[in-house]
CSV table of C-alpha atoms in Angstrom, one decimal:
chain,number,residue,atom,x,y,z
A,1,MET,CA,139.3,-38.1,87.2
A,2,PRO,CA,143.2,-39.1,87.2
A,3,THR,CA,143.6,-42.4,86.4
A,4,ASP,CA,146.5,-42.5,88.8
A,5,GLN,CA,143.5,-41.4,91.3
A,6,PRO,CA,141.9,-44.9,93.2
A,7,VAL,CA,137.7,-44.3,92.6
A,8,ARG,CA,136.4,-42.8,95.6
A,9,ARG,CA,133.0,-44.2,96.9
A,10,VAL,CA,130.1,-42.2,96.7
A,11,VAL,CA,127.1,-43.0,98.9
A,12,ALA,CA,124.0,-40.5,98.2
A,13,VAL,CA,121.8,-39.4,100.8
A,14,VAL,CA,117.8,-38.3,99.6
A,15,VAL,CA,115.7,-36.7,102.8
A,16,THR,CA,111.9,-36.6,101.6
A,17,PHE,CA,108.4,-35.9,103.3
A,18,ASN,CA,104.6,-36.6,101.9
A,19,ARG,CA,106.5,-36.7,98.2
A,20,ARG,CA,106.3,-40.3,97.1
A,21,ARG,CA,106.0,-39.2,92.6
A,22,LEU,CA,109.2,-37.2,92.8
A,23,LEU,CA,110.6,-39.6,95.4
A,24,GLU,CA,110.5,-42.1,92.1
A,25,THR,CA,111.4,-40.5,89.9
A,26,LEU,CA,114.2,-39.4,91.4
A,27,VAL,CA,115.6,-42.9,92.6
A,28,ALA,CA,115.2,-43.9,89.4
A,29,ARG,CA,117.5,-41.5,87.9
A,30,LEU,CA,119.5,-42.7,90.4
A,31,ALA,CA,119.6,-46.4,88.8
A,32,GLU,CA,120.6,-44.7,85.9
A,33,VAL,CA,123.5,-42.6,87.9
A,34,ARG,CA,125.0,-45.7,88.9
A,35,GLU,CA,124.9,-47.1,85.9
A,36,ARG,CA,126.8,-44.5,84.5
A,37,THR,CA,128.7,-44.1,87.8
A,38,PRO,CA,129.8,-46.8,89.5
A,39,ALA,CA,131.3,-45.6,92.5
A,40,LEU,CA,128.2,-44.6,93.2
A,41,VAL,CA,127.9,-47.2,96.0
A,42,ASP,CA,125.1,-46.9,97.7
A,43,VAL,CA,121.4,-44.3,98.2
A,44,LEU,CA,120.3,-44.3,101.7
A,45,VAL,CA,116.8,-43.0,102.0
A,46,VAL,CA,115.9,-41.2,105.2
A,47,ASP,CA,112.3,-41.1,105.2
A,48,ASN,CA,110.8,-38.4,107.5
A,49,ALA,CA,107.9,-40.1,108.9
A,50,SER,CA,106.3,-39.3,105.2
A,51,THR,CA,101.8,-40.2,105.5
A,52,ASP,CA,101.3,-40.4,102.2
A,53,GLY,CA,102.3,-44.5,101.3
A,54,THR,CA,106.8,-43.8,100.8
A,55,ALA,CA,107.4,-46.1,104.2
A,56,GLN,CA,105.6,-48.6,101.8
A,57,TRP,CA,106.5,-48.2,98.8
A,58,LEU,CA,110.5,-47.4,100.0
A,59,ALA,CA,109.8,-51.7,102.0
A,60,GLY,CA,109.4,-53.2,98.9
A,61,ARG,CA,112.2,-51.7,97.6
A,62,SER,CA,115.7,-53.0,96.9
A,63,ASP,CA,117.8,-50.7,94.9
A,64,VAL,CA,117.8,-48.0,97.9
A,65,THR,CA,118.0,-48.3,101.8
A,66,ALA,CA,116.0,-46.8,104.0
A,67,LYS,CA,115.5,-45.0,107.4
A,68,VAL,CA,111.9,-43.7,108.6
A,69,LEU,CA,112.3,-41.2,110.7
A,70,PRO,CA,109.7,-41.6,113.6
A,71,ASP,CA,108.5,-38.5,113.5
A,72,ASN,CA,108.6,-35.4,110.9
A,73,ARG,CA,111.9,-33.3,111.6
A,74,GLY,CA,112.5,-31.4,108.7
A,75,GLY,CA,115.2,-31.4,106.2
A,76,ALA,CA,117.6,-30.5,108.4
A,77,GLY,CA,117.0,-33.3,111.0
A,78,GLY,CA,116.7,-35.5,107.9
A,79,PHE,CA,120.0,-33.9,106.5
A,80,HIS,CA,121.4,-34.8,110.2
A,81,GLU,CA,120.5,-38.1,110.3
A,82,GLY,CA,120.7,-38.9,106.5
A,83,LEU,CA,124.8,-37.9,106.9
A,84,ARG,CA,125.7,-39.5,110.7
A,85,TRP,CA,124.2,-42.5,108.9
A,86,ALA,CA,126.6,-42.6,106.3
A,87,VAL,CA,129.4,-41.5,107.8
A,88,GLU,CA,129.6,-43.8,110.4
A,89,GLU,CA,127.7,-46.9,109.0
A,90,THR,CA,128.8,-47.2,105.9
A,91,ASP,CA,132.9,-46.8,103.8
A,92,ALA,CA,131.6,-43.8,102.2
A,93,ASP,CA,134.8,-41.6,101.5
A,94,LEU,CA,131.9,-38.7,99.9
A,95,VAL,CA,128.4,-38.3,101.2
A,96,TRP,CA,126.4,-37.2,97.8
A,97,LEU,CA,122.9,-35.3,99.4
A,98,MET,CA,119.7,-33.9,98.1
A,99,ASP,CA,116.4,-33.6,98.5
A,100,ASP,CA,113.6,-35.0,97.2
A,101,ASP,CA,112.3,-32.9,94.9
A,102,GLY,CA,115.4,-32.1,93.1
A,103,LEU,CA,116.6,-34.3,89.7
A,104,PRO,CA,120.5,-34.6,88.9
A,105,GLU,CA,121.0,-35.0,84.7
A,106,VAL,CA,122.6,-38.6,84.2
A,107,GLU,CA,126.3,-37.4,84.1
A,108,CYS,CA,126.1,-34.9,87.1
A,109,LEU,CA,127.6,-36.8,89.3
A,110,GLU,CA,131.2,-38.1,87.0
A,111,ARG,CA,131.0,-34.8,86.4
A,112,LEU,CA,131.7,-33.7,89.4
A,113,LEU,CA,133.6,-36.4,90.3
A,114,ARG,CA,136.5,-34.9,88.7
A,115,GLU,CA,137.3,-32.6,90.6
A,116,ASP,CA,140.0,-33.9,93.0
A,117,ASP,CA,140.6,-31.5,95.4
A,118,LEU,CA,137.7,-30.4,96.6
A,119,ASP,CA,135.9,-30.5,100.5
A,120,PHE,CA,132.4,-29.5,99.3
A,121,TRP,CA,131.0,-29.4,96.1
A,122,GLY,CA,127.9,-29.1,93.8
A,123,PRO,CA,126.1,-28.1,91.2
A,124,LEU,CA,123.8,-25.8,89.5
A,125,VAL,CA,120.6,-25.7,90.2
A,126,VAL,CA,118.2,-24.8,87.4
A,127,ASP,CA,114.8,-25.0,87.0
A,128,GLU,CA,113.1,-28.2,85.8
A,129,GLN,CA,110.7,-25.8,83.7
A,130,ASP,CA,113.2,-22.7,82.5
A,131,PRO,CA,117.0,-24.9,82.4
A,132,GLY,CA,118.3,-21.4,81.3
A,133,ARG,CA,117.7,-19.6,84.6
A,134,LEU,CA,119.1,-20.5,88.3
A,135,VAL,CA,116.3,-21.6,90.8
A,136,PHE,CA,118.3,-20.7,93.6
A,137,PRO,CA,120.1,-17.0,92.6
A,138,ILE,CA,124.0,-17.3,93.0
A,139,ARG,CA,126.1,-13.9,94.6
A,140,LEU,CA,129.7,-14.3,93.1
A,141,PRO,CA,132.3,-14.2,94.8
A,142,GLY,CA,134.2,-11.1,95.4
A,143,GLY,CA,131.6,-8.4,94.6
A,144,THR,CA,127.6,-8.3,95.3
A,145,ARG,CA,126.5,-9.0,92.0
A,146,VAL,CA,123.2,-11.5,92.0
A,147,VAL,CA,122.9,-14.0,89.2
A,148,ARG,CA,120.3,-15.9,88.0
A,149,ALA,CA,120.8,-16.1,84.3
A,150,LEU,CA,122.5,-19.7,83.3
A,151,ALA,CA,124.5,-18.0,81.2
A,152,ASP,CA,126.0,-15.2,83.2
A,153,VAL,CA,127.4,-18.3,85.7
A,154,GLU,CA,128.7,-20.0,82.3
A,155,ARG,CA,130.7,-17.2,81.7
A,156,ALA,CA,132.1,-16.5,85.5
A,157,GLY,CA,132.8,-20.1,85.0
A,158,GLY,CA,135.7,-19.8,82.6
A,159,GLU,CA,137.0,-22.3,81.2
A,160,ARG,CA,137.3,-25.3,83.6
A,161,GLN,CA,133.3,-24.4,84.6
A,162,ARG,CA,134.1,-24.0,88.0
A,163,ILE,CA,133.2,-21.2,90.8
A,164,ASP,CA,135.5,-21.6,94.5
A,165,ASP,CA,133.8,-20.7,97.2
A,166,ILE,CA,130.1,-20.5,96.2
A,167,VAL,CA,127.9,-23.9,96.6
A,168,ILE,CA,124.4,-24.0,96.8
A,169,PRO,CA,123.7,-27.0,99.6
A,170,PHE,CA,122.0,-29.3,99.7
A,171,ASN,CA,121.1,-29.8,96.4
A,172,GLY,CA,123.3,-32.8,94.9
A,173,VAL,CA,126.3,-31.6,97.3
A,174,LEU,CA,129.4,-33.8,97.4
A,175,VAL,CA,131.0,-33.7,100.6
A,176,THR,CA,134.6,-36.0,101.4
A,177,ARG,CA,134.4,-38.0,105.2
A,178,GLU,CA,137.3,-35.7,106.6
A,179,LEU,CA,135.4,-32.8,106.3
A,180,VAL,CA,132.8,-34.2,108.1
A,181,GLU,CA,134.7,-36.1,110.6
A,182,ARG,CA,136.1,-32.5,111.3
A,183,ILE,CA,133.0,-30.1,111.6
A,184,GLY,CA,130.0,-32.8,112.7
A,185,TYR,CA,127.0,-32.8,111.2
A,186,PRO,CA,123.9,-30.2,110.1
A,187,ARG,CA,121.6,-28.3,113.1
A,188,GLU,CA,119.2,-31.0,113.4
A,189,GLU,CA,117.2,-28.2,115.5
A,190,PHE,CA,116.7,-25.8,112.4
A,191,PHE,CA,113.6,-27.9,111.5
A,192,ILE,CA,114.2,-26.5,108.1
A,193,TRP,CA,115.6,-23.5,106.2
A,194,GLY,CA,118.7,-22.0,106.6
A,195,ASP,CA,120.1,-25.4,108.3
A,196,ASP,CA,122.4,-25.9,104.6
A,197,HIS,CA,124.0,-22.4,104.7
A,198,GLU,CA,124.8,-22.4,107.6
A,199,TYR,CA,126.8,-26.5,106.8
A,200,ARG,CA,128.3,-23.8,104.3
A,201,LEU,CA,129.2,-21.2,106.8
A,202,ARG,CA,130.6,-24.1,108.8
A,203,ALA,CA,132.6,-26.2,106.4
A,204,GLU,CA,134.7,-22.5,105.2
A,205,ARG,CA,135.7,-21.7,108.7
A,206,ALA,CA,136.7,-24.5,108.7
A,207,GLY,CA,139.7,-24.0,106.0
A,208,ALA,CA,137.0,-26.2,103.8
A,209,ARG,CA,138.0,-25.4,99.6
A,210,ILE,CA,134.9,-25.5,98.0
A,211,ALA,CA,132.9,-24.6,94.9
A,212,THR,CA,130.8,-24.7,91.9
A,213,VAL,CA,130.7,-27.2,89.2
A,214,ALA,CA,128.7,-25.0,86.3
A,215,ASP,CA,128.0,-28.0,83.8
A,216,ALA,CA,127.2,-30.8,85.9
A,217,ARG,CA,123.0,-29.4,87.0
A,218,VAL,CA,120.6,-31.3,88.8
A,219,HIS,CA,116.5,-30.0,88.1
A,220,HIS,CA,114.4,-28.3,90.6
A,221,PRO,CA,110.9,-27.3,91.1
A,222,SER,CA,110.7,-23.2,90.8
A,223,VAL,CA,110.5,-22.1,94.7
A,224,GLY,CA,108.7,-18.3,93.2
A,225,GLU,CA,109.8,-15.6,95.1
A,226,LEU,CA,113.5,-16.8,96.6
A,227,GLY,CA,115.4,-13.6,96.0
A,228,THR,CA,111.7,-10.7,96.0
A,229,PRO,CA,113.5,-7.6,94.8
A,230,MET,CA,113.5,-4.4,97.2
A,231,MET,CA,114.9,-1.1,98.4
A,232,ALA,CA,113.8,-0.1,94.4
A,233,GLY,CA,115.8,-3.4,93.5
A,234,ARG,CA,119.3,-2.9,95.1
A,235,THR,CA,118.8,-5.9,97.4
A,236,THR,CA,116.9,-8.7,97.9
A,237,TYR,CA,114.5,-10.4,100.2
A,238,ASN,CA,113.8,-14.1,101.5
A,239,HIS,CA,109.9,-14.1,101.0
A,240,SER,CA,108.1,-17.0,101.8
A,241,PRO,CA,104.1,-17.4,101.8
A,242,SER,CA,104.5,-20.7,104.2
A,243,ASP,CA,104.2,-18.8,108.1
A,244,LEU,CA,106.3,-21.9,108.4
A,245,LYS,CA,108.9,-21.0,106.3
A,246,ALA,CA,109.0,-17.6,107.7
A,247,TYR,CA,109.5,-18.1,111.3
A,248,CYS,CA,112.7,-20.5,110.9
A,249,MET,CA,114.1,-18.5,108.1
A,250,ALA,CA,114.0,-15.3,110.3
A,251,ARG,CA,114.7,-17.7,113.5
A,252,ASN,CA,118.2,-19.4,111.9
A,253,ASN,CA,119.3,-16.7,109.6
A,254,THR,CA,119.3,-14.6,113.0
A,255,LEU,CA,121.5,-17.2,114.7
A,256,ASN,CA,123.5,-17.8,111.4
A,257,LEU,CA,124.5,-13.7,111.1
A,258,ARG,CA,125.2,-13.7,115.5
A,259,GLU,CA,127.7,-16.5,115.0
A,260,TYR,CA,129.3,-15.8,111.3
A,261,ARG,CA,128.9,-11.9,110.6
A,262,GLY,CA,128.2,-10.1,114.1
A,263,TRP,CA,125.4,-8.2,115.5
A,264,LEU,CA,126.1,-5.3,112.9
A,265,HIS,CA,125.0,-7.7,110.5
A,266,VAL,CA,122.4,-9.2,112.8
A,267,LEU,CA,120.7,-5.8,112.6
A,268,LEU,CA,121.0,-5.3,109.1
A,269,PHE,CA,118.8,-7.9,108.7
A,270,TRP,CA,116.6,-7.3,111.2
A,271,ALA,CA,115.7,-3.4,108.9
A,272,LYS,CA,115.7,-5.4,105.4
A,273,THR,CA,112.7,-7.5,107.4
A,274,VAL,CA,111.0,-4.6,109.2
A,275,TRP,CA,112.0,-2.4,105.6
A,276,PHE,CA,110.3,-5.5,104.0
A,277,TYR,CA,107.3,-5.8,106.2
A,278,LEU,CA,106.4,-2.0,106.1
A,279,LEU,CA,106.9,-0.6,103.3
A,280,THR,CA,107.9,-3.1,100.2
A,281,ARG,CA,105.2,-5.9,101.2
A,282,ARG,CA,103.2,-4.2,103.9
A,283,ASP,CA,102.3,-7.5,106.3
A,284,PRO,CA,102.5,-6.4,110.2
A,285,ALA,CA,101.2,-9.8,111.1
A,286,ARG,CA,104.1,-11.5,109.4
A,287,LEU,CA,107.0,-9.1,111.4
A,288,ALA,CA,105.3,-10.4,114.3
A,289,LEU,CA,105.6,-14.1,113.9
A,290,SER,CA,109.1,-12.8,112.1
A,291,ALA,CA,110.1,-11.1,115.7
A,292,ARG,CA,108.9,-13.9,117.8
A,293,ALA,CA,110.9,-16.1,116.4
A,294,ALA,CA,114.3,-14.9,115.8
A,295,TYR,CA,114.0,-13.9,120.1
A,296,ALA,CA,113.2,-17.4,120.3
A,297,GLY,CA,115.8,-18.9,118.8
A,298,LEU,CA,118.4,-15.7,120.8
A,299,ARG,CA,116.6,-17.8,123.8
A,300,GLY,CA,117.2,-21.3,122.2
A,301,ASP,CA,113.9,-22.2,122.4
A,302,PHE,CA,114.1,-24.5,118.8
A,303,THR,CA,109.9,-25.4,119.2
A,304,GLY,CA,107.9,-22.5,118.2
A,305,HIS,CA,107.6,-23.7,114.3
A,306,ARG,CA,105.7,-27.0,115.7
A,307,ARG,CA,102.5,-25.0,115.7
A,308,TYR,CA,102.7,-24.4,111.8
A,309,LEU,CA,103.7,-27.8,110.9
A,310,ARG,CA,100.4,-29.5,110.0
């Protein structure tokens, strides 16, 4: 970061639910990050009403500031509350957003802060068991190519190791206070799945400068079959064995496409859904669940996912 630029104050926001062991590891890592990068001035933890002793553990910590929600509001509700908290109740210039299951490398924030001309940017998210592979595939800008190998992304990043116009939120992304004040907070009613994508699309619509920094890394557990191939490998579908995730994905993706891409893209998504659950991975019950979810979202009903909560 240029020496003639003022130091930007960073506040990390971590959203957690019933993953105390992972949270403990992440908080310890963030302490290491603070030693290396003093711009990180606070760590705010939003606990989504965990039942595994997380609240009690947080109460005994002096190195984080915690807020325990009265009920589980999902990642969307957690990031809504955490980002609101950071912007309205701290003097942060930048907010660093992450789930409890990601683990940034110690130098990750330092590397991200070298980019001083962006509004919404983040690291690559690599598989903790196979760091040469991305957890979340990236579609490179300007085409339809989807890449999963770290080496492919590094080549695309060029000498600067930066790919403009693409980012995978909320896994270690930085967002400026100014952008949040312009576009607001994540849609808490989405609960999970698609809230992060909607926020990126909203930022894009507002003209935000977005990028992925290819030599900044967050390690993350594999998410299994995200991006399951279909149609002889010509495209993919975000299949999940979880009914909760499938419900929220079908509902929220339908709404995101309608809002940001138009009805043609909604229809194409539904053609893919029908194809996938009738031909690729036959499951008429899952197709019916997805249809109920999309219809509920179009009607403005964001309560249906609750039946799948444990």
